[in-house]
PDB file of C-alpha atoms in Angstrom:
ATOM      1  CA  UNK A  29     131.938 117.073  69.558  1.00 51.00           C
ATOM      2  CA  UNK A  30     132.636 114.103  71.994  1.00 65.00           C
ATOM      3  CA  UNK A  31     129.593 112.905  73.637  1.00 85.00           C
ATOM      4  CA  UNK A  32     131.702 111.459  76.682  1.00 90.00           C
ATOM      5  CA  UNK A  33     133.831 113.821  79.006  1.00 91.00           C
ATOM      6  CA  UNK A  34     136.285 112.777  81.577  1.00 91.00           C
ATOM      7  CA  UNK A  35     135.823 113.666  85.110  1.00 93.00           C
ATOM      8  CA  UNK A  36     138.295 111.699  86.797  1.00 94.00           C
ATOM      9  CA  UNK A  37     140.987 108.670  86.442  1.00 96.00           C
ATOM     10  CA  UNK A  38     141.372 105.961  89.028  1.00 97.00           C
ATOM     11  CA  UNK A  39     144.446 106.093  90.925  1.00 96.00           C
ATOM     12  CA  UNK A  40     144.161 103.609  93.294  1.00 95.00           C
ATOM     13  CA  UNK A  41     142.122 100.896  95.294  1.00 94.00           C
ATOM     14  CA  UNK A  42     141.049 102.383  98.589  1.00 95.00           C
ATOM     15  CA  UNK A  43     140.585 100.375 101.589  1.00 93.00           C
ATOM     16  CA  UNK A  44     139.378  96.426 101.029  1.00 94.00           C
ATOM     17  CA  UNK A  45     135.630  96.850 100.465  1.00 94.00           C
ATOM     18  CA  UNK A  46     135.873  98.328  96.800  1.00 93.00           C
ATOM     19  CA  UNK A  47     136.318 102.101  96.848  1.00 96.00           C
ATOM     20  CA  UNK A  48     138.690 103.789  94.606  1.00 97.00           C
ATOM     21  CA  UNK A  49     140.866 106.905  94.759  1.00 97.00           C
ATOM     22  CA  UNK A  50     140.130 109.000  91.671  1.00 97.00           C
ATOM     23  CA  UNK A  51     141.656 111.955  90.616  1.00 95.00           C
ATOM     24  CA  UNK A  52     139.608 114.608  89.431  1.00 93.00           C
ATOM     25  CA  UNK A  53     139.953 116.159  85.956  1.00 89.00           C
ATOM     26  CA  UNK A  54     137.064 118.262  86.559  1.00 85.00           C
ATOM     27  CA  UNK A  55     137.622 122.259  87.811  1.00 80.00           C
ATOM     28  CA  UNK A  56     134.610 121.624  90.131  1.00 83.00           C
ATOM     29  CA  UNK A  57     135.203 119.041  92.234  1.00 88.00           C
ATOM     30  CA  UNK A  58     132.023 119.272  94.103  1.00 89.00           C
ATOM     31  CA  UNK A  59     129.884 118.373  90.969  1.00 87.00           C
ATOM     32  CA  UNK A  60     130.991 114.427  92.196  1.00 93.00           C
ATOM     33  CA  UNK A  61     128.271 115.389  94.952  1.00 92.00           C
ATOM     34  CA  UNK A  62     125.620 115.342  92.739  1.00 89.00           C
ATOM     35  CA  UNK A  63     126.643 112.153  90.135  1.00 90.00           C
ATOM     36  CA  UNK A  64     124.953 109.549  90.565  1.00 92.00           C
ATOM     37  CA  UNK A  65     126.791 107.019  87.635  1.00 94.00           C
ATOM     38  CA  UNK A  66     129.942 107.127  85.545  1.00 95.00           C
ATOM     39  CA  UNK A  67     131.427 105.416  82.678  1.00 95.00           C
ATOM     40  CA  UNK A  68     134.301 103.702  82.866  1.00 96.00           C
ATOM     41  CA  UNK A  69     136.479 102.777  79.992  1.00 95.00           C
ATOM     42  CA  UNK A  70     138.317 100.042  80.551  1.00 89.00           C
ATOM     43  CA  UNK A  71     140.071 100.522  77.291  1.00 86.00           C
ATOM     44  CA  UNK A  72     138.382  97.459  75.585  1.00 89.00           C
ATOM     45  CA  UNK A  73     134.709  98.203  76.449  1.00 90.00           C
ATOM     46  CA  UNK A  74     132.484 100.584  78.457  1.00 94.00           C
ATOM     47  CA  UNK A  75     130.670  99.829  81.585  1.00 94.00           C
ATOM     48  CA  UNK A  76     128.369 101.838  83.051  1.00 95.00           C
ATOM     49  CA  UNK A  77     128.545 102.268  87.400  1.00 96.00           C
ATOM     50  CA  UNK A  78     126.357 103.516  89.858  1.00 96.00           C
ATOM     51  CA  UNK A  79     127.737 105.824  92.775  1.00 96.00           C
ATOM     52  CA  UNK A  80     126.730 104.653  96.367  1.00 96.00           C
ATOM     53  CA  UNK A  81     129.095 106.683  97.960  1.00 96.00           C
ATOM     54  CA  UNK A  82     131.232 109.964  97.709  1.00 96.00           C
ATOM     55  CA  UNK A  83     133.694 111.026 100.219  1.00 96.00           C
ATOM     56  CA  UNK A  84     137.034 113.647  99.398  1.00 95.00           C
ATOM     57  CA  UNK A  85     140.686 112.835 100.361  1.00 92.00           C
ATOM     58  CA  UNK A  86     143.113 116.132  99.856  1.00 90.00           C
ATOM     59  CA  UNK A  87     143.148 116.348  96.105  1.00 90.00           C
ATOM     60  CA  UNK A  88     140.958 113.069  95.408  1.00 95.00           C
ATOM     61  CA  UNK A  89     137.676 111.564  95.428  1.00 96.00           C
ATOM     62  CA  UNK A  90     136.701 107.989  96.502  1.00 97.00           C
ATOM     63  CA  UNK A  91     134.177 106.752  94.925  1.00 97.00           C
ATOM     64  CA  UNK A  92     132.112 103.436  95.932  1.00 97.00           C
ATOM     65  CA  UNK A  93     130.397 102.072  93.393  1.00 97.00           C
ATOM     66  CA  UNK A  94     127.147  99.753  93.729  1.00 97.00           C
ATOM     67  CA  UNK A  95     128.005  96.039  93.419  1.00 95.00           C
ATOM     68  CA  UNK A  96     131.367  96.372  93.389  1.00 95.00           C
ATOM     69  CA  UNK A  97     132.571  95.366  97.099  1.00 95.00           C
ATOM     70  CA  UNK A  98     135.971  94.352  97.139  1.00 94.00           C
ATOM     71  CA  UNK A  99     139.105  94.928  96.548  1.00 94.00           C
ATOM     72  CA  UNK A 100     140.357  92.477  93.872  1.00 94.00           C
ATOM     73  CA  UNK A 101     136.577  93.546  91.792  1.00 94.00           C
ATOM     74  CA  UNK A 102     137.963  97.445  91.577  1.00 94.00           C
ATOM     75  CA  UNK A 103     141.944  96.770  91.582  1.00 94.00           C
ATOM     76  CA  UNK A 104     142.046  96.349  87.235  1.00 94.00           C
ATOM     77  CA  UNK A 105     140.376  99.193  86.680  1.00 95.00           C
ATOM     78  CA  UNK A 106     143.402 101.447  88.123  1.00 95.00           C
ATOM     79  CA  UNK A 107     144.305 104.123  85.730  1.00 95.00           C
ATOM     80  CA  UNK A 108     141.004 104.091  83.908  1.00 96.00           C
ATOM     81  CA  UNK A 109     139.092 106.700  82.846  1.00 95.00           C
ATOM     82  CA  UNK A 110     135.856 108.229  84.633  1.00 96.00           C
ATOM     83  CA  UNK A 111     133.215 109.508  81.859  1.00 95.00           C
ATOM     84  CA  UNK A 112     130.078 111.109  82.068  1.00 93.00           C
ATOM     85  CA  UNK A 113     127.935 111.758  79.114  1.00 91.00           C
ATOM     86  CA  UNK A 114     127.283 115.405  77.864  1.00 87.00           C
ATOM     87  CA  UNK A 115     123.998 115.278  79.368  1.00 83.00           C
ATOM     88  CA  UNK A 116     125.173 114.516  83.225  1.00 80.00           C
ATOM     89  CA  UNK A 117     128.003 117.427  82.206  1.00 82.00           C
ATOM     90  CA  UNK A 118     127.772 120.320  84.964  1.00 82.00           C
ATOM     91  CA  UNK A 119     126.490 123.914  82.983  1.00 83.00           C
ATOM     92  CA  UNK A 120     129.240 126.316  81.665  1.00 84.00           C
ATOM     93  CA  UNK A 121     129.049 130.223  82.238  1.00 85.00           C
ATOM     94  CA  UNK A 122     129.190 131.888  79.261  1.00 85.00           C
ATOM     95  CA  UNK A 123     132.992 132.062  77.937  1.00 84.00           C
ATOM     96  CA  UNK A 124     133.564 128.853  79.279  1.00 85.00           C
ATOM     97  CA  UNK A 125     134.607 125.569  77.576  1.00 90.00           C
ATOM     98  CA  UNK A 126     135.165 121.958  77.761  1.00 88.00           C
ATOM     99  CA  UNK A 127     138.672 121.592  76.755  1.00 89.00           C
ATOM    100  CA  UNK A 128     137.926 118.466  74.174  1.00 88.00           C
ATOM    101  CA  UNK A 129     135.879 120.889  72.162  1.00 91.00           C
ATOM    102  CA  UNK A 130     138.655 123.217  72.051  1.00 95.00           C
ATOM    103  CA  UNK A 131     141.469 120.755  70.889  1.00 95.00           C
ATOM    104  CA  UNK A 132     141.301 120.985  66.807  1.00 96.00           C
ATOM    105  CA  UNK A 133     140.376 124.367  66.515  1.00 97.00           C
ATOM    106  CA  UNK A 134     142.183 126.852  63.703  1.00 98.00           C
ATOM    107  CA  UNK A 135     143.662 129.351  65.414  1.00 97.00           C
ATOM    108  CA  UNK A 136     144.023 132.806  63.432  1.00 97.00           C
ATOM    109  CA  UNK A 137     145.089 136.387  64.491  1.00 95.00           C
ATOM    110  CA  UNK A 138     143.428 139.215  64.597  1.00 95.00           C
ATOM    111  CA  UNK A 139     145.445 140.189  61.958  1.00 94.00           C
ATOM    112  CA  UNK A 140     144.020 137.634  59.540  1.00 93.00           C
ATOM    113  CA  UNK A 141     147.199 135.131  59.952  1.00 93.00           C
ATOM    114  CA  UNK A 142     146.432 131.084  60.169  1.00 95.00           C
ATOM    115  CA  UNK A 143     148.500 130.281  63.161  1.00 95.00           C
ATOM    116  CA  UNK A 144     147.763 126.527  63.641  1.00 96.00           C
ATOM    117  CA  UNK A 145     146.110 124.212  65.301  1.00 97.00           C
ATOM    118  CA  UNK A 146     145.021 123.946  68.928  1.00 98.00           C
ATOM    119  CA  UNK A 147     146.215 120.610  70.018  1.00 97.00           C
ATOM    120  CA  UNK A 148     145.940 120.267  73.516  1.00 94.00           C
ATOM    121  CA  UNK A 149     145.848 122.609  76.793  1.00 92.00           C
ATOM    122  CA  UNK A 150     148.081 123.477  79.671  1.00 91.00           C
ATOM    123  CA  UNK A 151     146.064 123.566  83.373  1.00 83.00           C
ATOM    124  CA  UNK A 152     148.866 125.887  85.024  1.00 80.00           C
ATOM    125  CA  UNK A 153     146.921 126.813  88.092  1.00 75.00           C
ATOM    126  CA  UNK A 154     146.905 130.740  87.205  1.00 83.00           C
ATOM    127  CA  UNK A 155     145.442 130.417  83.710  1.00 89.00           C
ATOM    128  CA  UNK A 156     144.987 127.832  81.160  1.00 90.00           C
ATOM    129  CA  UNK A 157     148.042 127.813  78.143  1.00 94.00           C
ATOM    130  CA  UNK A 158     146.608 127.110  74.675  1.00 96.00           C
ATOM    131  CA  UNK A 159     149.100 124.794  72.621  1.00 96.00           C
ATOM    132  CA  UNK A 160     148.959 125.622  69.061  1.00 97.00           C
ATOM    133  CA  UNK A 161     150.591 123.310  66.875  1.00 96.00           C
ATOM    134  CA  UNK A 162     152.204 125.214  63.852  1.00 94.00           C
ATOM    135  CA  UNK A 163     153.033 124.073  59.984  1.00 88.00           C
ATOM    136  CA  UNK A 164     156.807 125.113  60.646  1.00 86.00           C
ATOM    137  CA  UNK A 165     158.219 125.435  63.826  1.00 83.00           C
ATOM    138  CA  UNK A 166     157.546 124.963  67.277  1.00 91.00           C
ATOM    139  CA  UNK A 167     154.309 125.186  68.717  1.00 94.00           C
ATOM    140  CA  UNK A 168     152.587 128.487  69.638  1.00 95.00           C
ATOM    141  CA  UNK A 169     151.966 128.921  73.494  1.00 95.00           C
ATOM    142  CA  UNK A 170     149.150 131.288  74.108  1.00 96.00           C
ATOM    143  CA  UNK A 171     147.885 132.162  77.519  1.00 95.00           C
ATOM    144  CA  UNK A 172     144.094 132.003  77.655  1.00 94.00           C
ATOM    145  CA  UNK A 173     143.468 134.913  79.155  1.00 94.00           C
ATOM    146  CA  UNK A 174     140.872 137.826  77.712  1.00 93.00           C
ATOM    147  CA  UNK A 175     143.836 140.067  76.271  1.00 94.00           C
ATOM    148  CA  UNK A 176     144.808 137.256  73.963  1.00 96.00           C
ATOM    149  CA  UNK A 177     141.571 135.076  73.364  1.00 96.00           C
ATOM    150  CA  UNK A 178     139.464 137.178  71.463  1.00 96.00           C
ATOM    151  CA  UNK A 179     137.172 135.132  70.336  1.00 96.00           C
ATOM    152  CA  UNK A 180     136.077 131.340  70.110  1.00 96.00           C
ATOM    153  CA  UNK A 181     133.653 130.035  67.680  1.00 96.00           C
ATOM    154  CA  UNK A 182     132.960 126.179  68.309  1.00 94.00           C
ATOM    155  CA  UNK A 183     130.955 125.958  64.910  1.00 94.00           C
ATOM    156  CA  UNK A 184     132.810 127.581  62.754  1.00 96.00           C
ATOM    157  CA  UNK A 185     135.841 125.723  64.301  1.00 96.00           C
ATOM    158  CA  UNK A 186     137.846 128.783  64.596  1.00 97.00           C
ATOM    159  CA  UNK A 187     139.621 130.685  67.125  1.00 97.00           C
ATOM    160  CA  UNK A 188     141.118 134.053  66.774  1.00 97.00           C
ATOM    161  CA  UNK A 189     143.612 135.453  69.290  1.00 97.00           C
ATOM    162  CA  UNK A 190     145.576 138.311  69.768  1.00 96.00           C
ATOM    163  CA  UNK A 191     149.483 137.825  70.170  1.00 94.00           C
ATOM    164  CA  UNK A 192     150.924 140.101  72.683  1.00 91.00           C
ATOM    165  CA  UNK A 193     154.373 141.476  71.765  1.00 86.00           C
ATOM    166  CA  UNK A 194     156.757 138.532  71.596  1.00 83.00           C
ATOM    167  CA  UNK A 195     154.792 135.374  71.609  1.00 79.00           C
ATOM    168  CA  UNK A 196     155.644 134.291  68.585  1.00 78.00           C
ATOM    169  CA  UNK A 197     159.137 134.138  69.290  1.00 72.00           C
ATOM    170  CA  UNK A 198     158.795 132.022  72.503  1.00 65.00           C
TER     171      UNK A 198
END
């Protein structure tokens, strides 16, 4: 399991004095409230950043990090990743899953059939779309919803799923 999940990516410098505009990839935004340092990966190297200041734009977060008080300090960092360790991670309800832990999982029916691989996930807005990548042919879209995720077993590696009438030939 990764030990570093992303809560947000920096979009943009946000006024002169060093705050950014960061776009959440977190459901609950809030939980930037409570964080008091993030990682950011520059790409080449990690660096770890204190919060001094949260405030929320529409769909974004600007963040103002300690030290770091102007513009041209903040302005390479655009469209680089926010991390927090697994530790500063905000508690699941039960059912619920980090979406890096689900990537990679074998996917099988109910029926006993190896449909793939999850490879990534779909954020519609309604419900999440799993994205299983098959041998032969095109990938598997499976709505994650509790008619078709049956169950999900994170160390055994395995989900199984049950495909409603004509899924598979989506």
């Amino acid at each position: 399991m990764e030990e570093l999940l992303r809560v947000g990516i920096i979009s943009s410098t946000h006024g002169i004095h060093g705050e950014v505009k960061v776009f959440p990839t977190t459901e609950k935004i809030e939980r930037f409230k409570k964080l008091k340092q993030v990682i950011l990966d520059t790409g080449e190297q990690q660096r770890t950043l204190e919060v001094e200041r949260v405030k929320f734009f529409k769909q974004f977060v600007i963040l103002k990090f300690k030290g770091i008080d102007n513009i041209n300090e903040i302005e390479p960092y655009r469209g680089k990743d926010l991390l927090v360790t697994r530790e500063y991670a905000i508690p699941l309800e039960e059912g619920e899953y980090f979406i890096v832990d689900l990537i990679g999982l074998r996917v099988v029916s109910d029926q006993g059939k190896e449909l793939g691989i999850l490879k990534d996930v779909l954020q519609t807005g309604a419900n999440d779309v799993y994205i299983v990548e098959r041998k032969e042919g095109k990938d598997l879209l499976i709505p994650a919803i509790l008619q078709c995720i049956l169950k999900t077993d994170l160390e055994e590696k395995q989900m199984t799923v049950h495909l409603l009438d004509g899924l598979e030939d989506l």
